[in-house]
């Protein structure tokens, strides 16, 4: 952090000012002039929270994608299909057993199994052949999409939120002051907050595993130099299978989350594949903190954009990607 | 490791050796002459349905895939936004020309609207290319896919220019010299002429100094840079040319269907163009047209075929997906690669049996 400030004082200043303005907008009571100019504070706060929680969902999808790419250089364009598959599995489980937690576990295990099969059947045969991997996974995603359309139809599914998470919760953030002088606090759906907290926990746990444990050391060494790692006697194919299973499982979990927040339908697979592509392009390929930062930026841009400039919301996310590519083609937090 | 490396491996040296620089390989090939004659007399053979739905569609899609083949085969850059460029050109024809949406269309005559659309689409594709050449290999695929997706969602949301998800309908088609150029037979010849022009342009460019330099950049960018070639300028120029080809196909597309909507620039359609190019083979300009023919035939007849087998006719995308998977799994060079391999094995067995039928 301090090195970044030393090297790019201007960018650091801009970032600090932007963060300060953002914090002031969130915590301060808005003066009437501001409310007239850009609308009610409640709308703004809702957009910010929606953006942050959507960023949590994007992080779950993109971190699996970027982990697989970072270690194995495997380009898995069927990652969106794994997301949708996990979502459908979660829906089936929660609809038949009524247990929301169980649906996460089953979705994780089943998508991880699909991931293992993918790694064993497809990727092991074409290691280091980017183009063929891309083609084959595109073909697979077409096949998966049609199989899922066959099995589940074109309907929208929504996973039932469990009773103990239904309903809004009051947050200690003032949205407005009533004429009687009584402050009005923000009310926000509890389930989204819980899921966001869970994705933060998963992210921190992943960072700890990668940076503080032996298996994390092996994975990081594999990212840097696969051949030397294999030469030191690590059973690298086993590591590959495990990481692939974990990354795919994360996509499955994200599918259940997405099915609870939003809905599941054909086409969501491509939407989330694209979201994770944009997130990792912005954040930097193969970097978990990069995926977190990229997910936060893209989630916020999408939600704030859809509130304040609805016609151009998609273009805003795209412009962010262009801007990042123009300044740092390797992504914000990539090491290269 | 990189895409460029893959592409270089994909070109078997034998095919290069067979084609000395500076001569047209088609001139001595009887099969090429037969195909050309069949294509020319097609209106005598085929009914209106086949002429437009099968052959004109094949040629239009083939031209789009040809622009991708030029970038991927000679430049080593797999771009997924070629359909987006075509769709942009189609939208511009509808916006500048005459259409049912009088409050959007400017009502220019076609000979003014089409060059404008071509110029804008080429500029759009070149800009996208300038962005994409900052990256390599898989990143190029991702960025061009993201550009295509951004354009799709933008057309869906923007009502002022692109008329949201309804798109622009009843786009006027050219009608001059007493000929309705959208009538089946004239339109087929227009499409055939444009496709042939693009095909020969790509063939010519692949042997021209620019194309050779581009292939050098594909194989070893560092060496080309050391020799004094501007690597990125060559790549951007390749995008500009490919964008123009794609834009031509887009203009024909909008004249063919007389309408354009976000559905025709969707992400799935972008990927279809890649499928077409890869199934046909991306090392030669004829590949995309073969791929397009297979794709169009499957798209048109798979439903009947599946129903006849007693299966659900809606599963034709599954059929296309599985076929695509099979081809990319077993041949990195598509149908052309399979055919080439089969011919090589035939020739080898003929040599072994003592036959002197070897051809230069």
XYZ file of C-alpha atoms in Angstrom:
696
model
C 0.000 0.000 0.000
C 2.690 2.509 1.007
C 4.689 1.559 -2.077
C 1.691 2.320 -4.257
C 1.364 5.743 -2.593
C 5.046 6.440 -3.161
C 4.944 5.430 -6.799
C 1.654 6.973 -7.832
C 0.962 9.927 -5.503
C -1.613 11.424 -7.874
C -3.654 8.214 -8.183
C -3.431 7.626 -4.446
C -4.741 11.143 -3.801
C -7.649 10.627 -6.196
C -8.467 7.280 -4.580
C -8.363 8.760 -1.077
C -10.617 11.665 -2.072
C -13.073 9.268 -3.776
C -13.199 7.033 -0.701
C -13.668 10.043 1.588
C -16.511 11.394 -0.562
C -18.100 7.945 -0.621
C -17.890 7.579 3.166
C -19.314 11.068 3.664
C -22.207 10.247 1.316
C -22.923 7.074 3.273
C -22.656 8.366 6.834
C -23.587 12.029 6.765
C -27.123 13.366 6.800
C -27.558 14.790 3.333
C -28.193 18.521 3.090
C -31.458 19.375 1.279
C -29.655 20.777 -1.765
C -27.943 17.443 -2.425
C -31.206 15.525 -2.093
C -32.791 17.785 -4.660
C -29.834 17.350 -7.009
C -29.394 13.551 -7.025
C -32.435 12.136 -5.260
C -33.148 10.609 -1.865
C -30.398 9.212 0.290
C -32.330 5.968 0.843
C -32.149 5.225 -2.881
C -28.424 5.894 -2.918
C -27.746 3.735 0.149
C -29.819 0.901 -1.268
C -27.876 1.063 -4.519
C -24.570 1.031 -2.631
C -25.597 -1.959 -0.530
C -27.013 -3.799 -3.533
C -23.760 -3.116 -5.340
C -21.628 -4.397 -2.489
C -23.689 -7.556 -2.013
C -23.794 -8.156 -5.773
C -20.020 -7.737 -5.655
C -19.950 -10.520 -3.059
C -21.818 -12.791 -5.468
C -19.522 -11.839 -8.344
C -16.534 -12.551 -6.118
C -17.774 -16.089 -5.443
C -18.049 -16.812 -9.169
C -14.932 -14.965 -10.270
C -12.625 -16.249 -7.534
C -13.162 -19.846 -8.638
C -12.593 -18.817 -12.232
C -9.423 -16.895 -11.451
C -8.062 -19.579 -9.109
C -8.353 -22.207 -11.845
C -6.790 -19.918 -14.403
C -4.030 -18.714 -12.098
C -2.773 -22.146 -11.170
C -3.478 -24.274 -14.192
C -3.781 -21.735 -17.017
C -7.018 -23.549 -17.732
C -9.460 -21.368 -19.584
C -12.786 -22.641 -18.382
C -15.460 -20.845 -20.389
C -17.942 -23.377 -19.007
C -17.647 -21.711 -15.598
C -21.011 -19.988 -16.072
C -22.588 -23.392 -16.729
C -21.201 -24.621 -13.407
C -22.834 -21.588 -11.753
C -26.216 -22.364 -13.290
C -25.871 -26.082 -12.572
C -25.154 -25.349 -8.913
C -28.171 -23.073 -8.813
C -30.527 -25.699 -10.244
C -29.160 -28.347 -7.880
C -29.627 -25.964 -4.944
C -33.178 -25.237 -6.060
C -34.009 -28.933 -6.353
C -32.565 -29.671 -2.917
C -34.178 -26.757 -1.113
C -37.537 -27.384 -2.797
C -37.570 -31.062 -1.846
C -36.047 -30.921 1.653
C -36.787 -27.351 2.621
C -33.267 -26.894 3.937
C -31.391 -23.895 2.630
C -28.059 -24.817 4.231
C -28.204 -28.360 2.843
C -28.676 -26.980 -0.677
C -25.299 -25.221 -0.391
C -23.562 -28.405 0.658
C -25.122 -30.562 -2.064
C -24.532 -27.912 -4.737
C -20.883 -27.576 -3.701
C -20.277 -31.322 -3.769
C -22.043 -31.957 -7.086
C -20.436 -29.062 -8.981
C -17.068 -30.018 -7.513
C -17.610 -33.518 -8.898
C -18.441 -32.089 -12.317
C -15.260 -30.011 -12.014
C -13.202 -33.126 -11.244
C -14.638 -34.854 -14.302
C -13.859 -31.803 -16.447
C -10.293 -31.704 -15.207
C -9.744 -35.444 -15.686
C -11.469 -35.842 -19.048
C -10.872 -32.526 -20.769
C -8.153 -30.360 -19.320
C -5.572 -33.000 -18.534
C -5.564 -33.984 -22.199
C -4.923 -30.478 -23.482
C -2.609 -28.848 -20.992
C -1.113 -25.604 -22.220
C -3.284 -25.414 -25.332
C -5.229 -22.253 -24.647
C -7.159 -22.137 -27.886
C -8.306 -25.742 -27.802
C -9.345 -25.416 -24.162
C -11.356 -22.340 -25.051
C -13.073 -24.074 -27.948
C -13.801 -27.243 -26.023
C -15.202 -25.386 -23.023
C -17.352 -23.223 -25.306
C -18.667 -26.429 -26.864
C -19.254 -27.879 -23.409
C -21.113 -24.780 -22.263
C -23.423 -25.034 -25.294
C -24.072 -28.701 -24.533
C -24.584 -28.048 -20.799
C -26.903 -25.111 -21.507
C -29.083 -27.244 -23.748
C -29.085 -30.183 -21.336
C -30.158 -27.883 -18.493
C -32.827 -26.317 -20.695
C -34.024 -29.841 -21.408
C -34.073 -30.857 -17.762
C -35.366 -27.650 -16.157
C -37.231 -25.839 -18.922
C -37.113 -22.135 -19.623
C -38.868 -21.050 -16.408
C -37.522 -18.727 -13.764
C -36.702 -20.426 -10.493
C -36.146 -18.696 -7.196
C -34.719 -20.463 -4.181
C -36.839 -19.920 -1.075
C -35.147 -17.801 1.577
C -35.293 -19.598 4.951
C -37.671 -18.143 7.542
C -34.966 -16.974 9.907
C -33.476 -14.777 7.182
C -36.658 -13.295 5.741
C -37.369 -9.649 6.249
C -35.395 -6.458 6.499
C -33.103 -5.434 9.305
C -32.586 -1.900 10.525
C -29.046 -0.622 10.068
C -27.492 2.216 12.079
C -27.307 4.410 8.997
C -29.465 7.518 8.911
C -31.314 7.961 5.626
C -33.231 11.083 6.542
C -34.465 13.210 9.443
C -38.226 13.479 9.887
C -39.766 16.898 10.384
C -40.212 15.988 14.057
C -36.428 15.621 14.326
C -36.597 11.828 14.572
C -33.934 10.039 12.511
C -35.001 7.402 9.959
C -32.709 4.402 9.678
C -31.974 2.278 6.624
C -33.814 -1.047 6.384
C -32.104 -3.710 4.326
C -32.821 -7.424 3.579
C -31.028 -9.564 6.144
C -30.360 -12.446 3.747
C -28.217 -10.309 1.458
C -26.129 -9.092 4.374
C -25.632 -12.627 5.689
C -24.596 -13.886 2.254
C -22.233 -10.974 1.796
C -20.659 -11.704 5.177
C -20.315 -15.351 4.145
C -18.571 -14.426 0.898
C -16.185 -12.151 2.807
C -15.440 -15.038 5.175
C -14.834 -17.377 2.239
C -12.567 -14.802 0.615
C -10.531 -14.228 3.779
C -10.301 -17.978 4.381
C -9.059 -18.499 0.830
C -6.465 -15.779 1.296
C -5.322 -17.352 4.588
C -5.130 -20.829 3.077
C -3.186 -19.533 0.100
C -0.745 -17.468 2.150
C -0.401 -19.275 5.438
C -0.617 -23.031 4.807
C 1.429 -25.668 3.103
C -1.169 -26.449 0.454
C -1.400 -22.732 -0.250
C 2.360 -22.609 -0.639
C 2.196 -25.463 -3.142
C -0.549 -23.709 -5.095
C 1.345 -20.417 -5.181
C 4.491 -22.207 -6.271
C 2.473 -23.928 -8.991
C 1.208 -20.575 -10.237
C 4.775 -19.303 -10.516
C 6.553 -22.326 -11.946
C 4.680 -25.525 -12.521
C 7.570 -27.577 -13.850
C 9.937 -26.937 -10.966
C 7.156 -27.728 -8.519
C 6.494 -31.042 -10.263
C 10.222 -31.744 -10.213
C 10.341 -31.303 -6.433
C 8.065 -34.315 -6.072
C 4.703 -32.660 -5.473
C 1.869 -34.682 -6.963
C 0.802 -31.776 -9.084
C -2.005 -33.529 -10.939
C -3.668 -34.201 -7.587
C -3.291 -30.537 -6.634
C -4.808 -29.556 -9.971
C -7.808 -31.808 -9.429
C -8.356 -30.477 -5.915
C -8.092 -26.833 -6.947
C -10.346 -27.396 -9.923
C -12.900 -29.124 -7.694
C -12.765 -26.253 -5.211
C -13.099 -23.576 -7.886
C -16.032 -25.387 -9.477
C -17.634 -25.875 -6.068
C -17.391 -22.126 -5.438
C -19.274 -21.557 -8.697
C -21.934 -24.006 -7.475
C -22.285 -22.160 -4.155
C -22.542 -18.909 -6.065
C -25.366 -20.470 -8.081
C -27.368 -21.099 -4.889
C -26.635 -17.542 -3.731
C -27.698 -16.170 -7.109
C -30.863 -18.261 -7.006
C -31.714 -16.756 -3.614
C -30.883 -13.115 -4.480
C -32.175 -13.088 -8.003
C -33.470 -15.975 -10.079
C -32.268 -18.852 -12.199
C -33.105 -19.171 -15.868
C -31.387 -20.089 -19.132
C -28.994 -17.299 -20.125
C -27.826 -16.660 -16.557
C -24.841 -18.910 -17.288
C -23.563 -16.537 -19.967
C -24.347 -13.494 -17.827
C -22.240 -14.771 -14.967
C -19.478 -16.023 -17.224
C -19.240 -12.516 -18.668
C -19.415 -10.942 -15.220
C -16.536 -13.081 -14.031
C -14.582 -12.305 -17.213
C -14.991 -8.568 -16.685
C -14.225 -8.886 -12.978
C -10.982 -10.758 -13.533
C -9.949 -8.497 -16.414
C -10.401 -5.484 -14.119
C -8.924 -7.110 -11.036
C -6.118 -9.048 -12.662
C -6.048 -12.671 -13.787
C -5.143 -15.249 -11.181
C -5.265 -12.882 -8.224
C -7.768 -13.495 -5.411
C -7.534 -9.929 -3.987
C -7.878 -8.726 -7.572
C -11.089 -10.702 -7.959
C -12.408 -9.134 -4.743
C -11.554 -5.593 -5.826
C -12.857 -6.165 -9.361
C -16.103 -7.693 -8.059
C -16.654 -4.732 -5.732
C -15.985 -2.180 -8.476
C -18.168 -3.919 -11.062
C -20.999 -4.625 -8.598
C -21.082 -0.996 -7.418
C -20.811 0.366 -10.956
C -23.680 -1.825 -12.143
C -26.045 -0.935 -9.303
C -25.216 2.781 -9.041
C -25.328 2.949 -12.830
C -28.740 1.319 -13.035
C -30.109 3.822 -10.501
C -28.590 7.044 -11.782
C -27.988 6.455 -15.498
C -30.206 3.468 -16.337
C -29.669 3.572 -20.104
C -25.921 3.438 -19.864
C -25.407 1.124 -16.865
C -23.815 -1.632 -18.949
C -21.667 0.862 -20.777
C -20.300 2.128 -17.458
C -18.987 -1.312 -16.501
C -17.552 -1.630 -19.977
C -15.910 1.788 -19.765
C -14.302 0.772 -16.483
C -12.853 -2.265 -18.230
C -11.548 -0.127 -21.098
C -10.027 2.360 -18.675
C -8.260 -0.382 -16.738
C -6.999 -1.968 -19.952
C -5.691 1.373 -21.142
C -3.798 2.093 -17.912
C -2.879 -1.379 -16.636
C -3.493 -4.059 -19.301
C -2.690 -6.836 -16.813
C -5.422 -5.737 -14.391
C -5.353 -3.679 -11.205
C -3.817 -6.164 -8.788
C -1.959 -8.598 -11.059
C 1.675 -9.009 -10.213
C 3.230 -9.142 -13.664
C 1.812 -21.612 -24.580
C 0.361 -18.633 -26.326
C -2.254 -18.675 -29.024
C 0.262 -17.653 -31.635
C 2.169 -20.795 -30.906
C -0.956 -22.918 -31.279
C -1.789 -21.325 -34.596
C 1.683 -21.962 -35.905
C 1.497 -25.595 -34.969
C -1.898 -25.865 -36.603
C -0.530 -24.998 -40.057
C 1.053 -28.135 -41.428
C 4.193 -27.261 -43.367
C 3.073 -29.444 -46.258
C 0.184 -27.166 -47.170
C 2.494 -24.195 -47.245
C 4.986 -25.947 -49.443
C 2.250 -26.868 -51.894
C 1.372 -23.269 -52.498
C 4.221 -21.244 -53.936
C 3.854 -17.544 -53.216
C 2.436 -15.418 -55.989
C 0.235 -17.955 -57.788
C -3.453 -18.591 -57.250
C -3.936 -22.169 -56.070
C -7.487 -22.264 -57.454
C -6.416 -21.905 -61.095
C -5.076 -25.450 -61.337
C -7.666 -27.040 -59.104
C -10.582 -28.613 -61.017
C -12.694 -28.876 -57.854
C -12.515 -25.099 -57.409
C -13.746 -24.534 -60.968
C -16.622 -26.964 -60.474
C -17.673 -25.245 -57.244
C -17.470 -21.827 -58.924
C -19.623 -22.944 -61.857
C -22.176 -24.582 -59.585
C -22.389 -21.411 -57.496
C -22.880 -19.320 -60.645
C -25.663 -21.427 -62.141
C -27.273 -22.078 -58.755
C -30.484 -20.105 -59.521
C -31.183 -22.580 -62.338
C -30.934 -25.536 -59.965
C -32.286 -24.358 -56.643
C -35.684 -23.025 -55.668
C -36.112 -19.685 -53.919
C -36.062 -21.247 -50.468
C -32.775 -23.038 -51.024
C -31.269 -20.069 -52.813
C -31.860 -17.625 -49.962
C -32.309 -19.695 -46.810
C -29.429 -22.052 -47.492
C -26.964 -20.591 -49.960
C -27.297 -16.857 -49.384
C -27.330 -17.423 -45.604
C -24.274 -19.639 -45.926
C -22.410 -17.016 -47.922
C -23.306 -14.206 -45.506
C -22.394 -16.193 -42.398
C -19.311 -17.497 -44.194
C -18.175 -13.937 -44.921
C -18.564 -13.025 -41.244
C -16.607 -16.115 -40.243
C -14.058 -15.278 -42.952
C -13.233 -12.046 -41.139
C -12.614 -14.091 -37.992
C -10.578 -16.622 -39.970
C -8.380 -13.820 -41.322
C -7.653 -12.557 -37.807
C -7.245 -15.974 -36.202
C -5.523 -17.856 -39.001
C -3.128 -15.207 -40.252
C -2.940 -12.896 -37.246
C -3.219 -15.403 -34.398
C -5.906 -13.224 -32.799
C -9.200 -14.936 -32.029
C -11.796 -12.180 -31.978
C -15.328 -12.897 -30.839
C -16.623 -9.461 -31.815
C -16.797 -9.952 -35.598
C -20.547 -10.536 -35.421
C -20.864 -7.440 -33.257
C -19.161 -5.388 -35.969
C -21.495 -6.878 -38.570
C -24.460 -6.132 -36.333
C -23.228 -2.568 -35.830
C -23.064 -2.097 -39.605
C -26.563 -3.564 -39.919
C -27.891 -1.185 -37.269
C -26.214 1.758 -38.989
C -27.844 0.842 -42.312
C -31.186 0.808 -40.531
C -30.481 4.073 -38.684
C -29.150 6.101 -41.621
C -31.294 4.479 -44.301
C -35.052 4.027 -44.612
C -36.997 1.812 -42.219
C -40.345 1.399 -40.511
C -39.213 3.446 -37.509
C -39.491 6.904 -39.012
C -38.464 8.703 -35.818
C -35.117 6.892 -35.707
C -34.148 6.384 -39.321
C -32.668 9.382 -41.092
C -33.995 8.247 -44.464
C -30.798 8.568 -46.481
C -30.684 6.749 -49.842
C -28.913 3.399 -49.698
C -25.827 4.556 -51.647
C -25.197 7.112 -48.904
C -26.284 5.024 -45.914
C -24.257 1.929 -46.803
C -20.831 3.616 -47.129
C -21.566 5.488 -43.911
C -22.448 2.215 -42.153
C -19.345 0.501 -43.544
C -17.109 3.368 -42.459
C -18.579 3.574 -38.965
C -18.490 -0.190 -38.442
C -14.905 -0.363 -39.655
C -13.975 2.452 -37.284
C -15.795 0.668 -34.457
C -14.017 -2.613 -35.176
C -10.644 -0.904 -35.480
C -11.117 0.822 -32.142
C -12.103 -2.466 -30.532
C -9.104 -4.077 -32.189
C -6.769 -1.352 -30.937
C -8.006 -2.235 -27.474
C -7.727 -5.968 -28.014
C -4.158 -5.937 -29.371
C -2.951 -4.653 -26.037
C -3.500 -8.210 -24.836
C -2.646 -11.662 -26.112
C -4.135 -15.088 -26.555
C -6.960 -15.922 -24.218
C -7.212 -12.330 -23.017
C -8.069 -11.250 -26.565
C -10.922 -13.742 -26.630
C -12.231 -12.484 -23.314
C -11.996 -8.813 -24.174
C -13.640 -9.178 -27.563
C -16.363 -11.311 -25.964
C -16.863 -8.589 -23.368
C -17.110 -5.949 -26.118
C -19.694 -8.068 -27.935
C -21.695 -8.556 -24.743
C -21.535 -4.852 -23.898
C -22.881 -4.001 -27.352
C -25.689 -6.544 -26.977
C -26.816 -5.214 -23.604
C -26.444 -1.637 -24.856
C -28.722 -2.237 -27.840
C -31.201 -3.843 -25.464
C -31.295 -0.791 -23.202
C -30.893 2.063 -25.632
C -34.161 3.257 -27.165
C -32.954 6.495 -28.754
C -30.734 4.939 -31.443
C -31.209 1.177 -31.326
C -34.920 1.081 -30.372
C -34.405 -1.256 -27.405
C -35.192 -4.920 -27.602
C -37.738 -4.560 -30.412
C -35.009 -3.460 -32.824
C -35.640 -1.780 -36.162
C -38.055 -3.352 -38.621
C -38.924 -3.126 -42.318
C -35.531 -1.822 -43.368
C -35.703 -0.696 -47.000
C -33.612 -2.586 -49.562
C -32.074 -1.068 -52.705
C -34.211 -0.843 -55.829
C -32.624 0.755 -58.890
C -32.109 0.227 -62.647
C -35.524 -1.355 -62.600
C -34.256 -4.264 -60.511
C -35.439 -5.099 -57.033
C -32.108 -6.179 -55.599
C -33.735 -8.013 -52.720
C -35.651 -10.337 -55.059
C -34.293 -13.865 -54.676
C -32.081 -14.199 -57.758
C -30.509 -10.708 -57.866
C -29.886 -10.836 -54.115
C -28.192 -14.214 -54.435
C -25.809 -12.793 -57.028
C -25.107 -9.715 -54.907
C -24.277 -11.929 -51.944
C -22.197 -14.263 -54.094
C -20.264 -11.341 -55.570
C -19.519 -9.809 -52.167
C -18.514 -13.168 -50.669
C -16.270 -13.971 -53.652
C -14.705 -10.511 -53.453
C -13.962 -10.959 -49.756
C -12.662 -14.476 -50.331
C -10.228 -13.406 -53.041
C -9.224 -10.325 -51.059
C -8.259 -12.544 -48.142
C -6.486 -14.992 -50.465
C -4.586 -12.114 -52.038
C -3.724 -10.454 -48.742
C -2.406 -13.712 -47.325
C 0.308 -13.630 -50.008
C 0.795 -9.867 -50.175
C 3.650 -8.318 -48.158
C 1.185 -7.152 -45.516
C -0.244 -10.643 -45.049
C 3.187 -12.236 -44.908
C 4.296 -9.706 -42.300
C 1.114 -10.439 -40.352
C 1.869 -14.155 -40.388
C 5.374 -13.338 -39.244
C 3.916 -11.345 -36.370
C 1.681 -14.298 -35.527
C 4.603 -16.720 -35.434
C 7.179 -14.617 -33.665
C 6.254 -11.070 -32.697
C 9.560 -10.361 -30.977
C 11.595 -11.251 -34.025
C 9.360 -9.146 -36.261
C 9.698 -6.222 -33.871
C 13.474 -6.654 -33.932
C 13.372 -6.608 -37.751
C 11.738 -3.189 -37.573
C 8.092 -4.101 -38.160
C 5.565 -2.286 -36.052
C 3.818 -5.296 -34.555
C 0.812 -3.510 -33.087
C 0.221 -1.446 -36.214
C 0.054 -4.642 -38.285
C -2.390 -6.160 -35.835
C -4.631 -3.082 -35.788
C -4.546 -2.949 -39.596
C -5.617 -6.592 -39.669
C -8.543 -5.700 -37.413
C -9.450 -2.815 -39.724
C -9.541 -5.089 -42.783
C -11.443 -7.838 -40.965
C -13.912 -5.268 -39.649
C -14.609 -4.074 -43.171
C -15.287 -7.637 -44.318
C -17.574 -8.228 -41.336
C -19.350 -4.922 -41.978
C -20.071 -5.946 -45.598
C -21.621 -9.163 -44.317
C -23.653 -7.157 -41.814
C -25.116 -4.938 -44.542
C -26.141 -8.035 -46.509
C -27.589 -9.558 -43.352
C -29.888 -6.615 -42.676
C -31.021 -6.578 -46.307
C -31.696 -10.305 -46.112
C -33.942 -10.186 -43.034
C -35.059 -6.552 -43.518
C -34.808 -6.072 -39.757
C -32.235 -5.998 -36.987
C -32.728 -6.523 -33.268
C -30.515 -7.237 -30.243
C -31.291 -10.938 -30.640
C -29.146 -11.028 -33.764
C -26.101 -9.573 -31.953
C -26.455 -11.729 -28.837
C -23.516 -13.454 -27.207
C -24.718 -16.819 -28.462
C -24.659 -15.534 -32.038
C -21.113 -14.176 -31.533
C -20.043 -17.637 -30.437
C -21.841 -19.188 -33.412
C -19.464 -17.300 -35.735
C -16.501 -18.783 -33.875
C -18.072 -22.239 -34.138
C -18.554 -21.787 -37.886
C -14.958 -20.715 -38.431
C -13.499 -23.451 -36.243
C -15.672 -26.251 -37.606
C -14.717 -25.294 -41.147
C -11.061 -24.735 -40.309
C -9.262 -21.469 -39.629
C -6.106 -22.032 -41.646
C -7.633 -21.382 -45.070
C -10.224 -18.885 -46.343
C -12.437 -21.654 -47.733
C -12.874 -23.108 -44.237
C -15.408 -20.551 -42.948
C -17.678 -21.143 -45.935
C -17.620 -24.908 -45.422
C -18.344 -24.360 -41.741
C -21.176 -21.977 -42.571
C -22.743 -24.503 -44.953
C -22.640 -27.207 -42.269
C -24.061 -24.801 -39.688
C -26.888 -23.582 -41.916
C -27.798 -27.110 -43.010
C -27.868 -28.248 -39.379
C -29.870 -25.206 -38.284
C -32.407 -25.749 -41.058
C -32.769 -29.506 -41.111
C -31.681 -30.761 -37.668
C -35.205 -30.322 -36.346
C -36.763 -32.554 -39.037
C -33.875 -34.964 -38.761
C -34.229 -35.327 -34.995
C -38.000 -35.713 -35.220
C -37.575 -38.433 -37.840
C -35.255 -40.283 -35.461
C -37.986 -40.057 -32.848
C -36.165 -37.494 -30.716
C -37.153 -34.070 -29.477
C -36.646 -31.602 -32.318
C -35.788 -28.763 -29.938
C -32.470 -30.356 -29.154
C -30.757 -29.122 -32.301
C -28.412 -26.867 -30.322
C -27.317 -29.970 -28.463
C -26.554 -31.595 -31.801
C -24.548 -28.564 -32.937
C -22.730 -28.424 -29.599
C -21.847 -32.105 -29.649
C -20.701 -31.941 -33.268
C -18.570 -28.900 -32.474
C -17.114 -30.646 -29.427
C -16.270 -33.731 -31.474
C -14.503 -31.675 -34.136
C -12.447 -29.524 -31.752
C -11.642 -32.585 -29.687
C -10.215 -34.614 -32.546
C -9.054 -32.056 -35.081
C -7.658 -28.640 -34.248
C -8.121 -27.656 -37.859
C -11.783 -28.379 -38.424
C -13.263 -30.185 -41.394
C -10.443 -29.067 -43.673
C -7.935 -30.592 -41.275
C -9.839 -33.859 -41.166
C -10.035 -33.962 -44.956
C -6.366 -33.087 -45.326
C -5.405 -35.827 -42.895
C -7.591 -38.339 -44.711
C -6.026 -37.368 -48.076
C -2.522 -37.599 -46.646
C -3.190 -41.076 -45.300
C -4.643 -42.090 -48.685
C -1.572 -40.763 -50.471
C 0.738 -42.492 -48.032
C -0.972 -45.839 -48.532
C -0.864 -45.269 -52.306
C 2.878 -44.563 -52.091
C 3.436 -47.634 -50.039
C 1.672 -49.849 -52.573
C 4.080 -48.603 -55.233
C 1.679 -46.344 -57.101
C 3.383 -43.285 -58.596
C 0.372 -41.013 -58.277
C 2.140 -38.429 -56.190
C 1.148 -34.904 -57.012
C 3.380 -31.850 -56.653
